[in-house]
C-alpha positions as protocol buffer text, in pm:
chain_id: "A"
residue {
  index: 1
  type: MET
  ca { x: -1230 y: 2952 z: 3446 }
}
residue {
  index: 2
  type: GLY
  ca { x: -930 y: 2732 z: 3491 }
}
residue {
  index: 3
  type: LYS
  ca { x: -574 y: 2823 z: 3408 }
}
residue {
  index: 4
  type: THR
  ca { x: -478 y: 2795 z: 3044 }
}
residue {
  index: 5
  type: LEU
  ca { x: -266 y: 2490 z: 2978 }
}
residue {
  index: 6
  type: THR
  ca { x: 42 y: 2483 z: 2758 }
}
residue {
  index: 7
  type: ILE
  ca { x: 56 y: 2177 z: 2541 }
}
residue {
  index: 8
  type: GLY
  ca { x: 377 y: 2094 z: 2369 }
}
residue {
  index: 9
  type: VAL
  ca { x: 411 y: 1941 z: 2021 }
}
residue {
  index: 10
  type: LEU
  ca { x: 736 y: 1763 z: 1945 }
}
residue {
  index: 11
  type: ALA
  ca { x: 883 y: 1949 z: 1650 }
}
residue {
  index: 12
  type: LEU
  ca { x: 1199 y: 1758 z: 1563 }
}
residue {
  index: 13
  type: GLN
  ca { x: 1043 y: 1643 z: 1228 }
}
residue {
  index: 14
  type: GLY
  ca { x: 705 y: 1580 z: 1085 }
}
residue {
  index: 15
  type: ALA
  ca { x: 365 y: 1755 z: 1073 }
}
residue {
  index: 16
  type: PHE
  ca { x: 352 y: 1942 z: 1404 }
}
residue {
  index: 17
  type: GLN
  ca { x: 198 y: 2280 z: 1302 }
}
residue {
  index: 18
  type: LYS
  ca { x: -149 y: 2151 z: 1254 }
}
residue {
  index: 19
  type: HIS
  ca { x: -157 y: 2013 z: 1609 }
}
residue {
  index: 20
  type: ILE
  ca { x: -42 y: 2352 z: 1734 }
}
residue {
  index: 21
  type: ASP
  ca { x: -324 y: 2526 z: 1541 }
}
residue {
  index: 22
  type: THR
  ca { x: -585 y: 2272 z: 1669 }
}
residue {
  index: 23
  type: ILE
  ca { x: -478 y: 2313 z: 2036 }
}
residue {
  index: 24
  type: LYS
  ca { x: -502 y: 2687 z: 1999 }
}
residue {
  index: 25
  type: LEU
  ca { x: -847 y: 2648 z: 1843 }
}
residue {
  index: 26
  type: CYS
  ca { x: -948 y: 2456 z: 2152 }
}
residue {
  index: 27
  type: GLY
  ca { x: -853 y: 2761 z: 2365 }
}
residue {
  index: 28
  type: GLU
  ca { x: -522 y: 2642 z: 2505 }
}
residue {
  index: 29
  type: GLN
  ca { x: -163 y: 2749 z: 2441 }
}
residue {
  index: 30
  type: ALA
  ca { x: 61 y: 2532 z: 2228 }
}
residue {
  index: 31
  type: ILE
  ca { x: 426 y: 2550 z: 2157 }
}
residue {
  index: 32
  type: PRO
  ca { x: 681 y: 2348 z: 1952 }
}
residue {
  index: 33
  type: VAL
  ca { x: 906 y: 2145 z: 2166 }
}
residue {
  index: 34
  type: ARG
  ca { x: 1266 y: 2085 z: 2057 }
}
residue {
  index: 35
  type: THR
  ca { x: 1467 y: 2133 z: 2381 }
}
residue {
  index: 36
  type: HIS
  ca { x: 1470 y: 2014 z: 2741 }
}
residue {
  index: 37
  type: GLU
  ca { x: 1361 y: 2355 z: 2862 }
}
residue {
  index: 38
  type: GLU
  ca { x: 1065 y: 2367 z: 2632 }
}
residue {
  index: 39
  type: LEU
  ca { x: 959 y: 2019 z: 2751 }
}
residue {
  index: 40
  type: ASP
  ca { x: 980 y: 2134 z: 3107 }
}
residue {
  index: 41
  type: SER
  ca { x: 745 y: 2421 z: 3031 }
}
residue {
  index: 42
  type: VAL
  ca { x: 452 y: 2208 z: 2907 }
}
residue {
  index: 43
  type: GLN
  ca { x: 182 y: 2012 z: 3086 }
}
residue {
  index: 44
  type: GLY
  ca { x: 116 y: 1765 z: 2805 }
}
residue {
  index: 45
  type: LEU
  ca { x: 297 y: 1653 z: 2487 }
}
residue {
  index: 46
  type: ILE
  ca { x: 185 y: 1554 z: 2137 }
}
residue {
  index: 47
  type: ILE
  ca { x: 420 y: 1345 z: 1921 }
}
residue {
  index: 48
  type: PRO
  ca { x: 298 y: 1405 z: 1565 }
}
residue {
  index: 49
  type: GLY
  ca { x: 313 y: 1206 z: 1245 }
}
residue {
  index: 50
  type: GLY
  ca { x: 623 y: 1202 z: 1028 }
}
residue {
  index: 51
  type: GLU
  ca { x: 904 y: 952 z: 983 }
}
residue {
  index: 52
  type: SER
  ca { x: 911 y: 751 z: 1304 }
}
residue {
  index: 53
  type: THR
  ca { x: 1273 y: 626 z: 1236 }
}
residue {
  index: 54
  type: THR
  ca { x: 1400 y: 981 z: 1188 }
}
residue {
  index: 55
  type: ILE
  ca { x: 1209 y: 1118 z: 1492 }
}
residue {
  index: 56
  type: GLY
  ca { x: 1334 y: 826 z: 1703 }
}
residue {
  index: 57
  type: LYS
  ca { x: 1702 y: 905 z: 1607 }
}
residue {
  index: 58
  type: LEU
  ca { x: 1655 y: 1272 z: 1682 }
}
residue {
  index: 59
  type: LEU
  ca { x: 1496 y: 1198 z: 2024 }
}
residue {
  index: 60
  type: ALA
  ca { x: 1800 y: 997 z: 2117 }
}
residue {
  index: 61
  type: ARG
  ca { x: 2047 y: 1252 z: 1971 }
}
residue {
  index: 62
  type: TYR
  ca { x: 1901 y: 1541 z: 2175 }
}
residue {
  index: 63
  type: ASN
  ca { x: 1845 y: 1312 z: 2484 }
}
residue {
  index: 64
  type: LEU
  ca { x: 1475 y: 1401 z: 2474 }
}
residue {
  index: 65
  type: ASP
  ca { x: 1372 y: 1043 z: 2494 }
}
residue {
  index: 66
  type: LYS
  ca { x: 1489 y: 1008 z: 2847 }
}
residue {
  index: 67
  type: LYS
  ca { x: 1321 y: 1340 z: 2946 }
}
residue {
  index: 68
  type: ILE
  ca { x: 993 y: 1228 z: 2794 }
}
residue {
  index: 69
  type: ILE
  ca { x: 1008 y: 891 z: 2967 }
}
residue {
  index: 70
  type: GLU
  ca { x: 1076 y: 1069 z: 3297 }
}
residue {
  index: 71
  type: ALA
  ca { x: 788 y: 1313 z: 3238 }
}
residue {
  index: 72
  type: THR
  ca { x: 556 y: 1029 z: 3156 }
}
residue {
  index: 73
  type: GLY
  ca { x: 656 y: 859 z: 3484 }
}
residue {
  index: 74
  type: ARG
  ca { x: 560 y: 1173 z: 3669 }
}
residue {
  index: 75
  type: GLY
  ca { x: 207 y: 1162 z: 3506 }
}
residue {
  index: 76
  type: MET
  ca { x: 245 y: 1399 z: 3210 }
}
residue {
  index: 77
  type: PRO
  ca { x: -7 y: 1298 z: 2939 }
}
residue {
  index: 78
  type: ILE
  ca { x: 150 y: 1209 z: 2606 }
}
residue {
  index: 79
  type: PHE
  ca { x: -49 y: 1169 z: 2279 }
}
residue {
  index: 80
  type: GLY
  ca { x: 112 y: 1006 z: 1980 }
}
residue {
  index: 81
  type: THR
  ca { x: -46 y: 1015 z: 1630 }
}
residue {
  index: 82
  type: CYS
  ca { x: 63 y: 791 z: 1351 }
}
residue {
  index: 83
  type: ALA
  ca { x: 452 y: 797 z: 1378 }
}
residue {
  index: 84
  type: GLY
  ca { x: 396 y: 911 z: 1733 }
}
residue {
  index: 85
  type: LEU
  ca { x: 200 y: 595 z: 1808 }
}
residue {
  index: 86
  type: ILE
  ca { x: 479 y: 387 z: 1666 }
}
residue {
  index: 87
  type: LEU
  ca { x: 734 y: 572 z: 1892 }
}
residue {
  index: 88
  type: LEU
  ca { x: 514 y: 524 z: 2198 }
}
residue {
  index: 89
  type: ALA
  ca { x: 478 y: 151 z: 2144 }
}
residue {
  index: 90
  type: LYS
  ca { x: 680 y: -113 z: 2336 }
}
residue {
  index: 91
  type: GLU
  ca { x: 696 y: -346 z: 2031 }
}
residue {
  index: 92
  type: ILE
  ca { x: 717 y: -276 z: 1661 }
}
residue {
  index: 93
  type: VAL
  ca { x: 668 y: -577 z: 1435 }
}
residue {
  index: 94
  type: GLY
  ca { x: 984 y: -652 z: 1247 }
}
residue {
  index: 95
  type: SER
  ca { x: 1176 y: -354 z: 1367 }
}
residue {
  index: 96
  type: ASP
  ca { x: 1435 y: -262 z: 1629 }
}
residue {
  index: 97
  type: GLN
  ca { x: 1415 y: 107 z: 1561 }
}
residue {
  index: 98
  type: HIS
  ca { x: 1463 y: 345 z: 1843 }
}
residue {
  index: 99
  type: ARG
  ca { x: 1136 y: 409 z: 2037 }
}
residue {
  index: 100
  type: LEU
  ca { x: 1012 y: 534 z: 2370 }
}
residue {
  index: 101
  type: GLY
  ca { x: 854 y: 204 z: 2455 }
}
residue {
  index: 102
  type: LEU
  ca { x: 588 y: 336 z: 2692 }
}
residue {
  index: 103
  type: LEU
  ca { x: 257 y: 215 z: 2559 }
}
residue {
  index: 104
  type: ASP
  ca { x: 208 y: -160 z: 2613 }
}
residue {
  index: 105
  type: VAL
  ca { x: 114 y: -253 z: 2258 }
}
residue {
  index: 106
  type: THR
  ca { x: 259 y: -412 z: 1947 }
}
residue {
  index: 107
  type: VAL
  ca { x: 223 y: -192 z: 1628 }
}
residue {
  index: 108
  type: LEU
  ca { x: 265 y: -279 z: 1264 }
}
residue {
  index: 109
  type: ARG
  ca { x: 411 y: -2 z: 1052 }
}
residue {
  index: 110
  type: ASN
  ca { x: 252 y: 106 z: 721 }
}
residue {
  index: 111
  type: ALA
  ca { x: -15 y: -144 z: 795 }
}
residue {
  index: 112
  type: PHE
  ca { x: -276 y: -4 z: 569 }
}
residue {
  index: 113
  type: GLY
  ca { x: -51 y: 33 z: 272 }
}
residue {
  index: 114
  type: ARG
  ca { x: 162 y: 307 z: 117 }
}
residue {
  index: 115
  type: GLN
  ca { x: 94 y: 679 z: 69 }
}
residue {
  index: 116
  type: VAL
  ca { x: -129 y: 620 z: -230 }
}
residue {
  index: 117
  type: ASP
  ca { x: -344 y: 392 z: -14 }
}
residue {
  index: 118
  type: SER
  ca { x: -435 y: 681 z: 217 }
}
residue {
  index: 119
  type: PHE
  ca { x: -799 y: 693 z: 302 }
}
residue {
  index: 120
  type: GLU
  ca { x: -1064 y: 856 z: 511 }
}
residue {
  index: 121
  type: VAL
  ca { x: -1329 y: 673 z: 714 }
}
residue {
  index: 122
  type: ASP
  ca { x: -1595 y: 744 z: 981 }
}
residue {
  index: 123
  type: LEU
  ca { x: -1498 y: 595 z: 1309 }
}
residue {
  index: 124
  type: ASP
  ca { x: -1744 y: 520 z: 1597 }
}
residue {
  index: 125
  type: ILE
  ca { x: -1566 y: 634 z: 1907 }
}
residue {
  index: 126
  type: GLU
  ca { x: -1778 y: 585 z: 2214 }
}
residue {
  index: 127
  type: ALA
  ca { x: -1556 y: 813 z: 2424 }
}
residue {
  index: 128
  type: LEU
  ca { x: -1635 y: 1107 z: 2188 }
}
residue {
  index: 129
  type: GLY
  ca { x: -2016 y: 1029 z: 2141 }
}
residue {
  index: 130
  type: LYS
  ca { x: -2197 y: 1111 z: 1823 }
}
residue {
  index: 131
  type: PRO
  ca { x: -2147 y: 1181 z: 1533 }
}
residue {
  index: 132
  type: PRO
  ca { x: -1874 y: 939 z: 1413 }
}
residue {
  index: 133
  type: PHE
  ca { x: -1513 y: 1092 z: 1379 }
}
residue {
  index: 134
  type: ARG
  ca { x: -1384 y: 1133 z: 1027 }
}
residue {
  index: 135
  type: ALA
  ca { x: -1041 y: 983 z: 1047 }
}
residue {
  index: 136
  type: ILE
  ca { x: -765 y: 1034 z: 795 }
}
residue {
  index: 137
  type: PHE
  ca { x: -518 y: 753 z: 751 }
}
residue {
  index: 138
  type: ILE
  ca { x: -176 y: 814 z: 579 }
}
residue {
  index: 139
  type: ARG
  ca { x: 74 y: 534 z: 566 }
}
residue {
  index: 140
  type: ALA
  ca { x: -83 y: 446 z: 897 }
}
residue {
  index: 141
  type: PRO
  ca { x: 16 y: 181 z: 1148 }
}
residue {
  index: 142
  type: TYR
  ca { x: -228 y: -17 z: 1356 }
}
residue {
  index: 143
  type: VAL
  ca { x: -212 y: -189 z: 1685 }
}
residue {
  index: 144
  type: GLU
  ca { x: -166 y: -560 z: 1629 }
}
residue {
  index: 145
  type: LYS
  ca { x: -182 y: -640 z: 1998 }
}
residue {
  index: 146
  type: ALA
  ca { x: -302 y: -435 z: 2292 }
}
residue {
  index: 147
  type: ASN
  ca { x: -195 y: -590 z: 2631 }
}
residue {
  index: 148
  type: PRO
  ca { x: -407 y: -576 z: 2951 }
}
residue {
  index: 149
  type: GLY
  ca { x: -428 y: -223 z: 3080 }
}
residue {
  index: 150
  type: VAL
  ca { x: -465 y: -71 z: 2729 }
}
residue {
  index: 151
  type: GLU
  ca { x: -812 y: 52 z: 2660 }
}
residue {
  index: 152
  type: VAL
  ca { x: -916 y: 14 z: 2285 }
}
residue {
  index: 153
  type: LEU
  ca { x: -1109 y: 335 z: 2189 }
}
residue {
  index: 154
  type: ALA
  ca { x: -1162 y: 261 z: 1819 }
}
residue {
  index: 155
  type: ARG
  ca { x: -1116 y: 10 z: 1547 }
}
residue {
  index: 156
  type: CYS
  ca { x: -1112 y: 39 z: 1171 }
}
residue {
  index: 157
  type: ASN
  ca { x: -1197 y: -285 z: 979 }
}
residue {
  index: 158
  type: GLU
  ca { x: -1143 y: -477 z: 1302 }
}
residue {
  index: 159
  type: LYS
  ca { x: -793 y: -329 z: 1340 }
}
residue {
  index: 160
  type: ILE
  ca { x: -712 y: -130 z: 1662 }
}
residue {
  index: 161
  type: VAL
  ca { x: -647 y: 233 z: 1565 }
}
residue {
  index: 162
  type: PHE
  ca { x: -707 y: 441 z: 1887 }
}
residue {
  index: 163
  type: VAL
  ca { x: -589 y: 342 z: 2236 }
}
residue {
  index: 164
  type: LYS
  ca { x: -541 y: 482 z: 2579 }
}
residue {
  index: 165
  type: GLN
  ca { x: -326 y: 353 z: 2870 }
}
residue {
  index: 166
  type: LYS
  ca { x: -342 y: 567 z: 3183 }
}
residue {
  index: 167
  type: ASN
  ca { x: -179 y: 901 z: 3076 }
}
residue {
  index: 168
  type: LEU
  ca { x: -88 y: 779 z: 2719 }
}
residue {
  index: 169
  type: LEU
  ca { x: -306 y: 817 z: 2416 }
}
residue {
  index: 170
  type: GLY
  ca { x: -222 y: 682 z: 2068 }
}
residue {
  index: 171
  type: ALA
  ca { x: -399 y: 715 z: 1731 }
}
residue {
  index: 172
  type: ALA
  ca { x: -304 y: 558 z: 1404 }
}
residue {
  index: 173
  type: PHE
  ca { x: -471 y: 836 z: 1213 }
}
residue {
  index: 174
  type: HIS
  ca { x: -436 y: 1220 z: 1188 }
}
residue {
  index: 175
  type: PRO
  ca { x: -700 y: 1407 z: 1390 }
}
residue {
  index: 176
  type: GLU
  ca { x: -511 y: 1731 z: 1334 }
}
residue {
  index: 177
  type: LEU
  ca { x: -599 y: 1722 z: 962 }
}
residue {
  index: 178
  type: THR
  ca { x: -981 y: 1750 z: 1020 }
}
residue {
  index: 179
  type: THR
  ca { x: -1188 y: 2040 z: 1144 }
}
residue {
  index: 180
  type: ASP
  ca { x: -1328 y: 1808 z: 1418 }
}
residue {
  index: 181
  type: THR
  ca { x: -1143 y: 1900 z: 1747 }
}
residue {
  index: 182
  type: ARG
  ca { x: -1298 y: 1644 z: 1976 }
}
residue {
  index: 183
  type: ILE
  ca { x: -993 y: 1415 z: 1998 }
}
residue {
  index: 184
  type: HIS
  ca { x: -765 y: 1710 z: 2088 }
}
residue {
  index: 185
  type: GLU
  ca { x: -1030 y: 1818 z: 2341 }
}
residue {
  index: 186
  type: TYR
  ca { x: -1024 y: 1465 z: 2484 }
}
residue {
  index: 187
  type: PHE
  ca { x: -647 y: 1489 z: 2527 }
}
residue {
  index: 188
  type: ILE
  ca { x: -677 y: 1839 z: 2677 }
}
residue {
  index: 189
  type: ARG
  ca { x: -920 y: 1690 z: 2943 }
}
residue {
  index: 190
  type: MET
  ca { x: -651 y: 1424 z: 3017 }
}
residue {
  index: 191
  type: VAL
  ca { x: -396 y: 1711 z: 3068 }
}
residue {
  index: 192
  type: GLN
  ca { x: -644 y: 1908 z: 3289 }
}
residue {
  index: 193
  type: GLU
  ca { x: -708 y: 1588 z: 3503 }
}
residue {
  index: 194
  type: SER
  ca { x: -333 y: 1545 z: 3548 }
}
residue {
  index: 195
  type: GLN
  ca { x: -304 y: 1895 z: 3696 }
}
residue {
  index: 196
  type: GLN
  ca { x: -567 y: 1827 z: 3972 }
}
């Protein structure tokens, strides 16, 4: 048995608790991350859904953005879901909001419509195998352009909704809101590999 990992979930704003619950369900430790010290104590970080503009401002206010960028450069895996995907993106269509700018993609915010347009759909994700993953989209973005070096893991209606670039993972949907833990397990494997 390997050493238990500690996965951080950014907890400045947004829906972080479900990610913590899911990571624990997968057998690893999970903690909310709000400070530099907490970030230094984790081996991987999830940036959850929420208000990407607000989270971006708080990242800058607490100087966590620079710490996350440094940690990513050292190989720490980062997983952004929904707003987290927007914050990871290098480019955001029609927006100059604060972002981490790590993932070499262009995203479109609220691309599938407003809150009332939220939906669920089965996604075929080859990296997860069968059965399809039931994905929940809430005011979701999608990736309008993925540059070379970015692996497209899933599409929804031809739109790119799940990507990977080295130690970065981004999903337009909310895997933490389902009982299917395969995407969190996939991220945990990325974290395990980064420790070897």
